[in-house]
Every structure is written in structure tokens, then in C-alpha cells.
mmCIF file of C-alpha atoms in Angstrom:
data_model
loop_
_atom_site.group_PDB
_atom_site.id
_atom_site.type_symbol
_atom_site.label_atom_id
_atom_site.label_comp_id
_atom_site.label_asym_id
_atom_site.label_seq_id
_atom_site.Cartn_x
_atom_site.Cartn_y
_atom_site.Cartn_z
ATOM 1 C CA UNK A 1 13.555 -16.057 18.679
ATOM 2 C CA UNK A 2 15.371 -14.413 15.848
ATOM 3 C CA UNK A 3 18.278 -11.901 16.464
ATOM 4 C CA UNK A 4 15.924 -9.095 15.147
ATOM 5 C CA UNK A 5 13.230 -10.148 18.109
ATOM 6 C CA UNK A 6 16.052 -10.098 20.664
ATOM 7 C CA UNK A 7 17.555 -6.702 19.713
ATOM 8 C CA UNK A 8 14.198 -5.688 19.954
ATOM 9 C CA UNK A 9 13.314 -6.922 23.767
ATOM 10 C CA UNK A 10 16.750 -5.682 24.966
ATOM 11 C CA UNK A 11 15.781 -2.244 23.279
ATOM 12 C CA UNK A 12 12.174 -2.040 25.153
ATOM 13 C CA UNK A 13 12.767 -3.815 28.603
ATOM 14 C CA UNK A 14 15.841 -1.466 30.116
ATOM 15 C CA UNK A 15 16.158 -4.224 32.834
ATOM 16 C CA UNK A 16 17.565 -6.762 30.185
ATOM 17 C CA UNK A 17 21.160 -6.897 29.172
ATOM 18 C CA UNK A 18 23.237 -9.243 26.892
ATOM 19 C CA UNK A 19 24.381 -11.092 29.921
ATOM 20 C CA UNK A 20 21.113 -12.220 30.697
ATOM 21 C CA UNK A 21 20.980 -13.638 26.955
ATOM 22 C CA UNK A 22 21.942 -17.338 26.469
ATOM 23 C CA UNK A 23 25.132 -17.863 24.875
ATOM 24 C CA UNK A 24 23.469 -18.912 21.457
ATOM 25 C CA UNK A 25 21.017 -15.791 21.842
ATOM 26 C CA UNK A 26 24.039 -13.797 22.573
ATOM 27 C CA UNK A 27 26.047 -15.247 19.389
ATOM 28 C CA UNK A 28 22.321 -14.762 17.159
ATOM 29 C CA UNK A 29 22.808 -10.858 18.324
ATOM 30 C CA UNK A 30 26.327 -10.340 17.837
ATOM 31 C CA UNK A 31 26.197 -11.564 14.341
ATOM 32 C CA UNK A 32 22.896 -9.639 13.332
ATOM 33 C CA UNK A 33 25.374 -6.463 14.583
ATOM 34 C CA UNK A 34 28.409 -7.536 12.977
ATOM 35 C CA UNK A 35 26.344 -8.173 9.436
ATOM 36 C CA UNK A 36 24.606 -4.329 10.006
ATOM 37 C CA UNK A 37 28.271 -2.944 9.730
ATOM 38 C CA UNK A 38 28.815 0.506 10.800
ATOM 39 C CA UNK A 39 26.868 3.265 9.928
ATOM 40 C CA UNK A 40 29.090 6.405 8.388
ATOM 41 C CA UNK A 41 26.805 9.095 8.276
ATOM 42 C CA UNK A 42 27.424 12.401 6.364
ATOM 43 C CA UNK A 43 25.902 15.968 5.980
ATOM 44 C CA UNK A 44 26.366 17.826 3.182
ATOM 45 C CA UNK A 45 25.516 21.668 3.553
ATOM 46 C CA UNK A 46 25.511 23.464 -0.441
ATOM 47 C CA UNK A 47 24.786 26.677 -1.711
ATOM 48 C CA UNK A 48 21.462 26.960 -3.407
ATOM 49 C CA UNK A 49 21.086 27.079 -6.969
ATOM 50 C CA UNK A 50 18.410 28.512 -9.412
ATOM 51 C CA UNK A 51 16.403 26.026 -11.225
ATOM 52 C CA UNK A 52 17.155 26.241 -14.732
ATOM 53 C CA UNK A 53 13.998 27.596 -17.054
ATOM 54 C CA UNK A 54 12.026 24.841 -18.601
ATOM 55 C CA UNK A 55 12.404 25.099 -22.417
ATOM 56 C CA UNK A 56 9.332 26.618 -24.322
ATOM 57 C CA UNK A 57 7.652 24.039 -26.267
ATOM 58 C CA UNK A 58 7.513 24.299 -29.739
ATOM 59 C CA UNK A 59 3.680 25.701 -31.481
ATOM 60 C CA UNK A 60 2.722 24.804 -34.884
#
């Protein structure tokens, strides 16, 4: 079972924790987190701007 697989039983079966993991599933998971790194997430909040008016093209 990959570490994706187990991340996702111990995400759907609340019962389950790491513990109950074997010490090479436990490893598989640890590493899967480790390699994700930690999210940073930001929020931005600007003032609104006017679209600039599309140029006219030119008629012959």
C-alpha cells in the first residue's frame, strides 16, 4: 500500500491512528509528509482597479 493509500485510510476510518500502522507503513507516511513540506498560505486583499480601454482598431 503506497503512503498516498495509507494517508488516505487514516483520513476516512477515525478509529485508525499511526500507531496502529506498521513501522515500515509508518516510515512510508512520514516521508510522503516530510516530502509535501509545509504549506504557507497567503491572502492578499487589493483595491480594485479600472480595466484599461481596449485600443480602437485601426479602419482603412
Amino acid at each position: 500500500m503506497s503512503a498516498i493509500e495509507l494517508l488516505e485510510k487514516l483520513g476516512s476510518q477515525p478509529d485508525l491512528s499511526m500507531q496502529d500502522l506498521s513501522s515500515e507503513q509508518q516510515a512510508l507516511v512520514k516521508a510522503q509528509i516530510e516530502m509535501a513540506g509545509e504549506s504557507q498560505p497567503t491572502l492578499s486583499i487589493v483595491e480594485p482597479t479600472d480595466p484599461e480601454p481596449d485600443e480602437e482598431p485601426e479602419q482603412k
